[in-house]
Coordinates of C-alpha atoms in Angstrom, one line a residue:
Chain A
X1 CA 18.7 -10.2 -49.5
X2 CA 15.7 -10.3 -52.0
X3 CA 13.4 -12.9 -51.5
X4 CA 9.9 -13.5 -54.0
X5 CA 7.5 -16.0 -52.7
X6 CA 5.6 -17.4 -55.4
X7 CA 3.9 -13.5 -56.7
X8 CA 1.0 -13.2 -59.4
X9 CA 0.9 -10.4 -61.1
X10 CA -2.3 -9.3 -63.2
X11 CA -3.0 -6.4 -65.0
X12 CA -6.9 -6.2 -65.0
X13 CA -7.9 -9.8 -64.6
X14 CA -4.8 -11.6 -67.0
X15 CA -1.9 -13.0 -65.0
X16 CA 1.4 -12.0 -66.2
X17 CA 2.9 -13.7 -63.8
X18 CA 1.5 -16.8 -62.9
X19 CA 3.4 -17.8 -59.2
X20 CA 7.5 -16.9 -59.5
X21 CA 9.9 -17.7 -56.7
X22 CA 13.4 -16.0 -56.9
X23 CA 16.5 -15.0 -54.7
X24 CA 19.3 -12.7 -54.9
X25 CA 21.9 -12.6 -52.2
X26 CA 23.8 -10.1 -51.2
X27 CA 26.5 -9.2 -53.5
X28 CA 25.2 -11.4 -56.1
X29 CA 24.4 -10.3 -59.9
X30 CA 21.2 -12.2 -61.0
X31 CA 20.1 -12.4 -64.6
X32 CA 16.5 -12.8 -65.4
X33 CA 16.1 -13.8 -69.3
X34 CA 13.1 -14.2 -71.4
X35 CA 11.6 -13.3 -74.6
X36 CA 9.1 -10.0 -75.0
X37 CA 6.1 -10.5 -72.9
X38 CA 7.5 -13.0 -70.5
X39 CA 7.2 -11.0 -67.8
X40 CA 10.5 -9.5 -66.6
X41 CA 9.8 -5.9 -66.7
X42 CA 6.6 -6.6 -64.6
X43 CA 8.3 -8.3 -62.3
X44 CA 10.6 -5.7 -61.5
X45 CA 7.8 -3.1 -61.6
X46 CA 6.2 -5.3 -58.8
X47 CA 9.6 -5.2 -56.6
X48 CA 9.3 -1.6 -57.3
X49 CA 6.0 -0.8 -55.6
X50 CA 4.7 0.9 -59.2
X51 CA 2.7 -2.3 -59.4
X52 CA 1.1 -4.7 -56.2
X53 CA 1.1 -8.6 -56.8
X54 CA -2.1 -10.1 -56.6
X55 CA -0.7 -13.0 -54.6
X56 CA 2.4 -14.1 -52.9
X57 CA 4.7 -11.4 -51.1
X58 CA 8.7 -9.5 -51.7
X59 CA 10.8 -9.8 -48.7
X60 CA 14.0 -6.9 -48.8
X61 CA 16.2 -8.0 -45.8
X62 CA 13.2 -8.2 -43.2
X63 CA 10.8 -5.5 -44.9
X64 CA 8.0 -6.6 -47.0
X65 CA 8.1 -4.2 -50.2
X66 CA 4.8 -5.8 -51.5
X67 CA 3.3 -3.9 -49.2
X68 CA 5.3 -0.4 -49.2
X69 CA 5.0 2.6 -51.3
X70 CA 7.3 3.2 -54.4
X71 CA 8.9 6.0 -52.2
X72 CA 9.5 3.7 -49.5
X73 CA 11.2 1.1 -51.5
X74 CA 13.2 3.6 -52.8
X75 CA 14.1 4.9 -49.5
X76 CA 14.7 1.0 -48.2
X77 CA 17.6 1.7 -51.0
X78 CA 16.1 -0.5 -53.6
X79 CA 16.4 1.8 -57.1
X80 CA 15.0 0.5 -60.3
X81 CA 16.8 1.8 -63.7
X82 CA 14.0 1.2 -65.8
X83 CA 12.9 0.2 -69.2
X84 CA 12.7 2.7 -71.8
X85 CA 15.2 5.2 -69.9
X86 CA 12.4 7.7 -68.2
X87 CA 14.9 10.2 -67.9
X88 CA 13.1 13.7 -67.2
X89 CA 13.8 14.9 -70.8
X90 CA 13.3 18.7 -70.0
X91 CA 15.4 18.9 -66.8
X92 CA 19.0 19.3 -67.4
X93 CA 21.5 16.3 -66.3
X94 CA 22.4 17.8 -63.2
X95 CA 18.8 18.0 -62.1
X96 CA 17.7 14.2 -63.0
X97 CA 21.2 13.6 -61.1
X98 CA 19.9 15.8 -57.9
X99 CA 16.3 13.6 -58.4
X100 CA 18.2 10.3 -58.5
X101 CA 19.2 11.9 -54.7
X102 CA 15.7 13.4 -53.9
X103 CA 15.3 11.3 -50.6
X104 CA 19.2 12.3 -49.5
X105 CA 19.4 15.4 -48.0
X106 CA 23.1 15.3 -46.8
X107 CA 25.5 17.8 -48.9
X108 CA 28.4 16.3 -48.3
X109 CA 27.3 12.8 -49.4
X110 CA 25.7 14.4 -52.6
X111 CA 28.9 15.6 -53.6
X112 CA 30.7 12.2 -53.0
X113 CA 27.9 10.2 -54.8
X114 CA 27.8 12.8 -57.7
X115 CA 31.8 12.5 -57.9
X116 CA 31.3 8.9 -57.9
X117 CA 28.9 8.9 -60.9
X118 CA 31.2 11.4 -62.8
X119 CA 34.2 8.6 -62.5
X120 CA 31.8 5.8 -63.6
X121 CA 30.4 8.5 -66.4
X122 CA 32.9 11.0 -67.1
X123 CA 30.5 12.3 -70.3
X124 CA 27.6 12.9 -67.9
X125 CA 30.4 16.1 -66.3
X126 CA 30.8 17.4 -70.0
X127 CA 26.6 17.7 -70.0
X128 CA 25.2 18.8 -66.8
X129 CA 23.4 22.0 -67.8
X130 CA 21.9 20.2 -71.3
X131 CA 19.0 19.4 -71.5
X132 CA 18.5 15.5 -71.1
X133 CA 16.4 14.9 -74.1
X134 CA 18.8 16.4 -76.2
X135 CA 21.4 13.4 -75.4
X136 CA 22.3 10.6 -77.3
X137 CA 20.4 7.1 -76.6
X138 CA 23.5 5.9 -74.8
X139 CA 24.3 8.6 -72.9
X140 CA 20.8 8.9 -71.5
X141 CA 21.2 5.4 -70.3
X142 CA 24.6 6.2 -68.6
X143 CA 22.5 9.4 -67.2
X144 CA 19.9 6.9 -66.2
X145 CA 21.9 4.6 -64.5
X146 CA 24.1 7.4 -62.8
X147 CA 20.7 8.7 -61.5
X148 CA 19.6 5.3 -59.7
X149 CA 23.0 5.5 -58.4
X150 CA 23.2 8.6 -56.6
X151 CA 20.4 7.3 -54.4
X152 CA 23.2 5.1 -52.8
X153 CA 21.6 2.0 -53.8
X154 CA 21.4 -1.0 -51.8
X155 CA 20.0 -3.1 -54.4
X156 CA 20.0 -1.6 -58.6
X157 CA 17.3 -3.5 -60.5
X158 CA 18.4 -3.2 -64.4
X159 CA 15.7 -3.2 -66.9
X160 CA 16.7 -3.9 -70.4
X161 CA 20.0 -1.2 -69.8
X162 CA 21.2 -2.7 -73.5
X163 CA 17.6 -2.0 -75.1
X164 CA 17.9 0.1 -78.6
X165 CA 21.9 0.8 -78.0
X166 CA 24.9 0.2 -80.5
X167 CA 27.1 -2.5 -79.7
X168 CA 29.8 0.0 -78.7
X169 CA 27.0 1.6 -76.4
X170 CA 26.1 -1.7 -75.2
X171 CA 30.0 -3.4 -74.5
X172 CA 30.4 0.2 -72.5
X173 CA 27.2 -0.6 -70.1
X174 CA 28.3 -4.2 -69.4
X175 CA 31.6 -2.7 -68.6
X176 CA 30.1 -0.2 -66.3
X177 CA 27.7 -3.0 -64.5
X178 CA 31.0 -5.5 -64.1
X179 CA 32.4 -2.3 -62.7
X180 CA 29.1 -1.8 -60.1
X181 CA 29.6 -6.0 -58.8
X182 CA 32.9 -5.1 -58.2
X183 CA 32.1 -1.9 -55.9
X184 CA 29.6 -5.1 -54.0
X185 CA 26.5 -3.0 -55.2
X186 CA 23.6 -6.0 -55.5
X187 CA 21.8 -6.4 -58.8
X188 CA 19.1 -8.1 -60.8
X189 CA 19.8 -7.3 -64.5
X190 CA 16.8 -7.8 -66.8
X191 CA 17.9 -8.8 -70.4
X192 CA 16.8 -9.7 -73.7
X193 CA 20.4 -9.6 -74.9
X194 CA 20.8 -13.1 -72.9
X195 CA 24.6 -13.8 -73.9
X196 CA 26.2 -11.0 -72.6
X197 CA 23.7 -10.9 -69.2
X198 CA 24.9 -14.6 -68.7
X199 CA 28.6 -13.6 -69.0
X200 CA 28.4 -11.2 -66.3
X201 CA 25.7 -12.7 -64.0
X202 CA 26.5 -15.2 -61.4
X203 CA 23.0 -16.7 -61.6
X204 CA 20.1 -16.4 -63.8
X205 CA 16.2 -16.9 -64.1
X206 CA 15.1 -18.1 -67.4
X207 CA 11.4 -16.8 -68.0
X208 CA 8.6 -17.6 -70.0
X209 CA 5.4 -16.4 -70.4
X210 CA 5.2 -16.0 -66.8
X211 CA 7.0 -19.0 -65.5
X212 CA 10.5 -19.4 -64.1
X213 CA 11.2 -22.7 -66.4
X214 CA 14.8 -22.6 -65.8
X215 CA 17.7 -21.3 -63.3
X216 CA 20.9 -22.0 -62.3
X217 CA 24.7 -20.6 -62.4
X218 CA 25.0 -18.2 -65.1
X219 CA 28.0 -20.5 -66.6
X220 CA 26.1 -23.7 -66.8
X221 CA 23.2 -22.1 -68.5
X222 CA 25.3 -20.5 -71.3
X223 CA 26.3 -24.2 -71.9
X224 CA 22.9 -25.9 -71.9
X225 CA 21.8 -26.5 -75.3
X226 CA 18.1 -25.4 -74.1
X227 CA 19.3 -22.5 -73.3
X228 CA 21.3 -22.4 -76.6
X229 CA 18.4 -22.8 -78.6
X230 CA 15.9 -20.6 -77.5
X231 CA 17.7 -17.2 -76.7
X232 CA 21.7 -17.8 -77.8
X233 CA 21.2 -18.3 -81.4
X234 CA 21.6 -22.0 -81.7
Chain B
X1 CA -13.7 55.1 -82.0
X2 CA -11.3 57.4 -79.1
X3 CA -8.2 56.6 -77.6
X4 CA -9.2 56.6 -74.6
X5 CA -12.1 54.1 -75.0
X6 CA -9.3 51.7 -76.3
X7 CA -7.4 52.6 -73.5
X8 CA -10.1 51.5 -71.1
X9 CA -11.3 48.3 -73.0
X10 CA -7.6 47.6 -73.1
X11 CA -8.0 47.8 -68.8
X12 CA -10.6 46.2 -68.7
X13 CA -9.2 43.3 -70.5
X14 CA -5.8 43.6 -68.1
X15 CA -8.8 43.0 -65.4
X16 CA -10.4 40.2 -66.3
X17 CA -7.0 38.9 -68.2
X18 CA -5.5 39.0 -64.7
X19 CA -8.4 36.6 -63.2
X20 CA -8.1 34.2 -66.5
X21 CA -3.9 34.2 -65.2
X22 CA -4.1 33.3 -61.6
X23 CA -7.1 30.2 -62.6
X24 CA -4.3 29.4 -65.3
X25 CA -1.9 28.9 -63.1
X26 CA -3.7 26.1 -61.3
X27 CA -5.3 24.8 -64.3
X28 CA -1.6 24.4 -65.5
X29 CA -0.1 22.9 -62.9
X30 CA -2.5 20.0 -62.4
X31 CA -2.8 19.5 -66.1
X32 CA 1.3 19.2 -66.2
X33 CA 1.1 16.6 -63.6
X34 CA -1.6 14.6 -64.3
X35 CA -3.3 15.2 -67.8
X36 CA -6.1 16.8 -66.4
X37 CA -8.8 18.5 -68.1
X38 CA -10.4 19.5 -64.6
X39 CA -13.5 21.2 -65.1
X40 CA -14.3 21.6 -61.7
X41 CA -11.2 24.1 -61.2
X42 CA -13.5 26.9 -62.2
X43 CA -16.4 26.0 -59.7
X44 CA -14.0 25.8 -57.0
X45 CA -13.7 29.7 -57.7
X46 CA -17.4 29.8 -57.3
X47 CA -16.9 27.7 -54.1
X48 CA -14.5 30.4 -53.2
X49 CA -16.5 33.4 -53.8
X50 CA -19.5 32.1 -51.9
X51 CA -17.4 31.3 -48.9
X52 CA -16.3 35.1 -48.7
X53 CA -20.3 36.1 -49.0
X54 CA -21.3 34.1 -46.3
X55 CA -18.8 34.9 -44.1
X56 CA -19.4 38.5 -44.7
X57 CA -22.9 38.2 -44.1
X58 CA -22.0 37.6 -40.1
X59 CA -20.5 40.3 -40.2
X60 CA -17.6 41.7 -37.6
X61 CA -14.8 39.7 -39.4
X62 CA -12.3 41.6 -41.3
X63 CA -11.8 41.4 -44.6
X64 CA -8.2 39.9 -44.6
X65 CA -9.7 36.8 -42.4
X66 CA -12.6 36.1 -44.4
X67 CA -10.6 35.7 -46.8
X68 CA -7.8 33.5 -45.7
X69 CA -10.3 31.2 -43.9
X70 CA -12.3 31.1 -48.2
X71 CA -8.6 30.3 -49.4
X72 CA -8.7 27.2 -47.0
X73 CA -12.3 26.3 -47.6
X74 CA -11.6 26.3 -51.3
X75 CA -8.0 24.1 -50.4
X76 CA -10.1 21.9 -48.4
X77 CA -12.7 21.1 -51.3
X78 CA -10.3 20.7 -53.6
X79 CA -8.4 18.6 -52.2
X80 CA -11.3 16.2 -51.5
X81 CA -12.4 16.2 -54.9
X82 CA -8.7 15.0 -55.9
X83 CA -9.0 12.6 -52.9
X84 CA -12.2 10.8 -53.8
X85 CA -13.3 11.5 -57.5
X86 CA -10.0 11.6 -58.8
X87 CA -7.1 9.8 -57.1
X88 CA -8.9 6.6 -56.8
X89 CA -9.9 6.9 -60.7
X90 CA -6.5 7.5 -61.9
X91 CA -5.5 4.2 -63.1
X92 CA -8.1 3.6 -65.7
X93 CA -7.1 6.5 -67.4
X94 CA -7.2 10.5 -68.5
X95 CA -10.6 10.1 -70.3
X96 CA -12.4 8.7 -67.2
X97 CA -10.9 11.3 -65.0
X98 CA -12.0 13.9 -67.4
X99 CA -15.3 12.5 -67.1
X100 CA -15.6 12.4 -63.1
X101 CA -14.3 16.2 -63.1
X102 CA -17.4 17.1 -65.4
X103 CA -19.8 15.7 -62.9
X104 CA -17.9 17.3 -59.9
X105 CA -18.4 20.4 -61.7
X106 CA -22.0 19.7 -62.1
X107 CA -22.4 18.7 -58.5
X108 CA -20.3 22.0 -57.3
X109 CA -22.5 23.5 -58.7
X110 CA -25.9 22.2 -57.6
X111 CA -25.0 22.1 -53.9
X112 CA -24.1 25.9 -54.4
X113 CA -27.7 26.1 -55.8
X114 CA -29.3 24.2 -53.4
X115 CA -27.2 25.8 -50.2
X116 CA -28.0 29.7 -51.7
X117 CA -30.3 29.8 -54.6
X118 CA -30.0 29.7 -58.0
X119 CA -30.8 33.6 -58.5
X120 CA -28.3 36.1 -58.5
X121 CA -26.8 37.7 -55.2
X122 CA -24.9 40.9 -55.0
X123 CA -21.5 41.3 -54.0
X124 CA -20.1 44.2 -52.5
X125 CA -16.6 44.7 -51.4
X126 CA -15.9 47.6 -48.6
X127 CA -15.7 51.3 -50.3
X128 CA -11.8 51.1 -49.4
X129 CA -11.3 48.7 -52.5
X130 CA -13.9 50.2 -54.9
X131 CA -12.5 53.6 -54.6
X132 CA -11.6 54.8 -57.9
X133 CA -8.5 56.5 -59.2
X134 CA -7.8 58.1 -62.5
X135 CA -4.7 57.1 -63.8
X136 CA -4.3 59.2 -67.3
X137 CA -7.2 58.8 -69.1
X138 CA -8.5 55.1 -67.1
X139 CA -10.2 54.7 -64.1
X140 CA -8.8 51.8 -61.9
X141 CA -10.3 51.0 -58.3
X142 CA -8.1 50.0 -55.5
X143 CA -9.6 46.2 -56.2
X144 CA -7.8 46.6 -59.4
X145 CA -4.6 48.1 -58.3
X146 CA -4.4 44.9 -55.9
X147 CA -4.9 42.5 -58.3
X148 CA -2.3 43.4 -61.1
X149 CA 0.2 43.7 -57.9
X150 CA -1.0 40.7 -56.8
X151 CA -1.0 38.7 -59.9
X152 CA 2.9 39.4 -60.2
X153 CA 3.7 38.9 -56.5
X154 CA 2.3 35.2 -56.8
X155 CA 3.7 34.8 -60.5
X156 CA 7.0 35.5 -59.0
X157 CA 6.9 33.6 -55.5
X158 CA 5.6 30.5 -57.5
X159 CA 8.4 30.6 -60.2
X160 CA 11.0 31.0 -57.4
X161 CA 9.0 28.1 -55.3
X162 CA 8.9 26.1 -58.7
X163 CA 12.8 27.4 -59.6
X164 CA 14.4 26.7 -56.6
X165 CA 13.1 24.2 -53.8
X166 CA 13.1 20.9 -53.5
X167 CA 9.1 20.6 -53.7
X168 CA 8.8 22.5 -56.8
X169 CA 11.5 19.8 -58.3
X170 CA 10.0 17.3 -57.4
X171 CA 6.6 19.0 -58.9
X172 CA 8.5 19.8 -62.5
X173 CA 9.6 16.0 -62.2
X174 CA 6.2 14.6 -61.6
X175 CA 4.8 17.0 -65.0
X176 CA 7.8 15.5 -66.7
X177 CA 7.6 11.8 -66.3
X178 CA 5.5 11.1 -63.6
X179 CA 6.8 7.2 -63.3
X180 CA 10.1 7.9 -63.4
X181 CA 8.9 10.3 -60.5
X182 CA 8.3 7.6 -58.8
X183 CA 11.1 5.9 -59.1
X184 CA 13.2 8.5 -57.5
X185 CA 11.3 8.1 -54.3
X186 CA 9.1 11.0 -54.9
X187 CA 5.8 10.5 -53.1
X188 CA 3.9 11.8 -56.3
X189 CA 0.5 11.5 -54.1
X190 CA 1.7 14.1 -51.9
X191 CA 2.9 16.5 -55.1
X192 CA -0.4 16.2 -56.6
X193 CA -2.3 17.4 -53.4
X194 CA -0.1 20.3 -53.3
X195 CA -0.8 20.9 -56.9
X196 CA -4.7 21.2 -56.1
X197 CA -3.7 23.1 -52.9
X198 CA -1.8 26.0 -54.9
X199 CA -4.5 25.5 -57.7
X200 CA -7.5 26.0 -55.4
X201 CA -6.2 28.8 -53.2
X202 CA -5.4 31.0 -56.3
X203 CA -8.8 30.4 -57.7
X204 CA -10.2 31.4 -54.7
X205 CA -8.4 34.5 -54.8
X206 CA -9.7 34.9 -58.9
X207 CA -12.9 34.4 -57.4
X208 CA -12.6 37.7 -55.2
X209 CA -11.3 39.6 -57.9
X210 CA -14.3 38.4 -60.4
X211 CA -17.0 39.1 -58.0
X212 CA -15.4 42.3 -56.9
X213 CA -15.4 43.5 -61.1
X214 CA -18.8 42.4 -61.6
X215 CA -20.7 43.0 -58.8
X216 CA -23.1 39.7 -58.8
X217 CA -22.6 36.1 -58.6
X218 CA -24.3 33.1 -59.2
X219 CA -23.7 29.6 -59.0
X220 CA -22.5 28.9 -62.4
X221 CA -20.3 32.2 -62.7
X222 CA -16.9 30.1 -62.0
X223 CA -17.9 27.7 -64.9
X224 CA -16.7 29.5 -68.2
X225 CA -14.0 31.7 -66.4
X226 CA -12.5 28.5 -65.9
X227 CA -12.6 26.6 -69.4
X228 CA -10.9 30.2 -70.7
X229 CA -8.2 29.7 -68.4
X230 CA -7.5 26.6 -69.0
X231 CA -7.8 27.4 -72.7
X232 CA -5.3 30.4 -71.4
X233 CA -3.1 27.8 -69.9
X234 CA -2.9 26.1 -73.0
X235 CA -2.1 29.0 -75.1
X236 CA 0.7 29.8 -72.8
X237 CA 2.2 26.9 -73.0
X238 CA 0.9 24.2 -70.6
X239 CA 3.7 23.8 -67.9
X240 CA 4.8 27.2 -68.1
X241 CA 3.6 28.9 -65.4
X242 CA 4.6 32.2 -66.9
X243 CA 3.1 31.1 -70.0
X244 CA 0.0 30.8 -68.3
X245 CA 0.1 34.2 -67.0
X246 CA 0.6 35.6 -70.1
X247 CA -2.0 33.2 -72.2
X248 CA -4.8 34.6 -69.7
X249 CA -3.7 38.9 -70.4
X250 CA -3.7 37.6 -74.0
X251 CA -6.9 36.1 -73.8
X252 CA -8.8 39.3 -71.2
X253 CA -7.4 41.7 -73.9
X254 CA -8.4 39.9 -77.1
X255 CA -12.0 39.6 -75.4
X256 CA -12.7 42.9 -74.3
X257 CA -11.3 44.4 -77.6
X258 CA -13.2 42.1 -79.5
X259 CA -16.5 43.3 -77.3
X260 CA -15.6 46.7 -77.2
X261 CA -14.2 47.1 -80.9
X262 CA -16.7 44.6 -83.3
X263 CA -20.1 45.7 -84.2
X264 CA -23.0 45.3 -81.6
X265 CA -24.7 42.7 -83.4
X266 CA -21.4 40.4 -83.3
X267 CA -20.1 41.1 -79.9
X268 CA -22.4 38.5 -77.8
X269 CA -20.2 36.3 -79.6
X270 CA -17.2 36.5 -77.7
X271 CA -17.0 34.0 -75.8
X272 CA -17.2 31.9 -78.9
X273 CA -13.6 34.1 -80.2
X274 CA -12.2 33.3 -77.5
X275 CA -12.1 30.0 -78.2
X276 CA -11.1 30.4 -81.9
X277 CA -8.3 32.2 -81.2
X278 CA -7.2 29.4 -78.9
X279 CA -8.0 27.3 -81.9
X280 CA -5.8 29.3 -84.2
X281 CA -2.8 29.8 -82.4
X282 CA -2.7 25.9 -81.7
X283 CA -3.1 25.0 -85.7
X284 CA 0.1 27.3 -85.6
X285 CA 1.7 26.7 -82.3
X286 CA 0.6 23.2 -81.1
X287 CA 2.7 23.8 -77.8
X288 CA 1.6 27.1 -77.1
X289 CA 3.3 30.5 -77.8
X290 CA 5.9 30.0 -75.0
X291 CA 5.6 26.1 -75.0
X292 CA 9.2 24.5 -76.0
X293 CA 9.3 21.5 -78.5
X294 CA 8.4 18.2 -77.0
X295 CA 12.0 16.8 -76.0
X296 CA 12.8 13.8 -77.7
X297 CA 12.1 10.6 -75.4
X298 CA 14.1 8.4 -76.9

């Protein structure tokens, strides 16, 4: 479904990554894990058209997002959740929750898609006219995350949807994206917190400083005493 | 000091207040978007204004006309700018941007020169608009009349526009977090044109309204009209578009009565208290006096 052919990304003249090759098929949930800096968050900036690879090209089905627009990406149903949040803090949640479906138009389908996120976030339903900075860290993820999916998502990219949360916060996000894989929604998951990525991935990437240095089924890598090592805790 | 003269610097502030809000209002939105300082918005006024005098120099147009086809001259060299000195400058950062809208500015306002003359040219609207009524104890002309209607007819269709379509959404998005923006599939490019677009056509229309109070205008006339509403905008409460109506009638009144009330040999200084007032209220209200707190990102 996704396909990266060997992309370098640089910002100004420094590589940040230096020639990476991945796939996720349809269906699948794909881990990539790696330390701060390694690269992960570019990389997904780069499938979302917010950044262009200097070299080496993105395949989406047949379309070639390396060369669309962040708009068209987004229409071609490929919806980042991104680093940090970036919720629009001085919109209300229903409004970020009508931007996640900017590109929709159809009533009926908004409706069914904003029912849909109220199931999967029953807290966001309690909050629609407050203002979205005024929520709680985890709650403005869950808002982020029901944004990308009101967009009826093809593909969700993940970036670091555990950063900064509690461990309650963070065991109720996992819960929600085991949830998503079982509704067949498609999804690379970018992690620092490597254990609990591996548990529910089917495959991951291993990245560092720009390199993929390791891959594989998501099981066998929790098991390999590399792996271990560096980003498990011994 | 009469009543009445209070009463008239206090018009004549609503007067020029009310060009200071509608070059606000475009200063505003392109500043929410994108950070901009642009220092060009006021010359585009000038670009405005000169438009109307040429055209009216043919002769057999109407008025109405003229000035429709100045509102699109105005769009259309805005929107250039944006395309060419900005847009291709806007990832390497707010201060470099800044710095390519000082030298638009600078080359607005040379061509202007170079195209009509540095001297001063006289502008004179048809008697229908400079009629004067008395209204109490103030004298208004029908120019004036028009423009305080006019400045709330656009202040409301914009905050509806802004309120309650899916373009002006999408434009409070893009001022919010213009990544995330992105992200939703916004084509941002697009938004920011139609920021300069409604920026450029208003301050084409301020331009009317300036040259149609003051009876002259000159090449650099758009220049300091503009930092004031942007210094409007900011006192306001950048983002708000209301606020920026109100910052500029705040900042026409506090001029005029500083002119019309201080003693002679201090009042050639007001342009200078206009800009420490904007000073003072920001030590005080860093947002503005209708600017919210920053949200919270986190």
């Amino acid at each position: 479904m996704l396909k990266i052919d060997d992309i370098v990304v640089k910002y100004d003249t420094i590589p940040v990554v230096k020639g990476v090759s991945m796939e996720v098929e349809e269906g699948e949930l794909v881990a990539l894990i790696g330390a701060n800096g390694a690269g992960k968050s570019t990389i997904l900036k780069t499938i979302s058209g917010l950044m262009r690879p200097a070299q080496g090209k993105i395949m989406f089905n047949d379309m070639e997002l390396s060369k669309m627009g962040a708009n068209d990406i987004v229409k071609a149903g490929v919806v980042q959740v991104p680093e940090g949040r970036q919720i629009f803090s001085k919109m209300t949640v229903y409004e970020n929750l009508r931007l996640g479906a900017f590109l929709r138009k159809d009533r009926a389908e908004f409706q069914k898609n904003i029912d849909y996120v109220f199931e999967m976030f029953p807290i966001l339903k309690e909050r629609l006219k407050q203002q979205a900075g005024t929520l709680s860290g985890g709650e403005q993820q869950m808002l982020a995350m029901g944004r990308a999916l009101m967009s009826c998502p093809k593909f969700l990219l993940l970036d670091e949807p555990s950063m900064g949360l509690s461990p309650i916060m963070t065991e109720q996000v996992f819960s929600v994206i085991k949830t998503l894989k079982s509704h067949g929604i498609t999804m690379l998951l970018v992690e620092q917190n490597a254990f609990e990525a591996l548990e529910v991935a089917d495959r991951a990437y291993i990245l560092e400083t720009g390199n993929i240095t390791l891959s594989g089924n998501a099981q066998d890598l929790i098991k390999n005493p590399a792996v271990k090592e560096a980003y498990l805790g011994g | 000091m009469t009543s009445s003269y209070f009463l008239s610097q206090l018009m004549n502030g609503l007067k020029i207040g009310s060009v200071y809000a509608i070059v606000a209002i475009g200063y505003s939105m392109v500043y929410g978007i994108l950070r901009l300082i642009n220092f060009a918005h006021g010359d585009i006024l000038t670009v405005g204004v000169y438009s109307i005098l040429t055209l009216m120099a043919f002769g057999g147009l109407p008025l109405w006309l003229i000035i429709i086809i100045s509102i699109c001259i105005s769009i259309g060299v805005g929107v250039m700018v944006e395309r060419f000195a900005y847009r291709p400058l806007r990832s390497s950062g707010e201060e470099t941007t800044l710095i390519s809208s000082l030298a638009v500015s600078s080359i607005l306002q040379n061509v202007i020169m170079m195209i009509f003359s540095p001297q001063k040219k006289a502008f004179h609207l048809p008697e229908y608009l400079t009629a004067l009524h008395k209204v109490g104890s103030v004298t208004l002309s029908t120019m004036n009349i028009i423009t305080f209607i006019a400045v709330f007819v656009i202040l409301v269709i914009l905050s509806i526009v802004i309120k309650r379509t899916s373009m002006g959404m999408a434009m409070r998005a893009c001022s919010d977090n213009l990544t995330a923006s992105r992200l939703m599939g916004i084509d941002v490019n697009k938004i920011i044109v139609m920021a300069f677009v409604i920026g450029c056509g208003l301050a084409c229309v301020a331009g009317l309204m300036l040259a149609g109070e003051y009876k002259t205008i000159e090449p650099m006339m758009g220049f300091v009209p503009g930092l004031k509403a942007f210094c409007a905008a900011v006192l306001g409460g950048i983002g708000s578009l209301s606020g920026a109506v109100a910052g500029g009638f705040i900042l026409g009144i506090a001029e005029m009565l500083f002119a019309g009330l201080m003693p002679t040999s201090i009042t050639p200084y007001r342009e200078a208290f206009v800009f420490v007032l904007l000073i003072i209220v920001l030590l005080f209200k860093p947002n503005g006096i209708f600017g919210g707190k920053e949200a919270n990102k986190s």
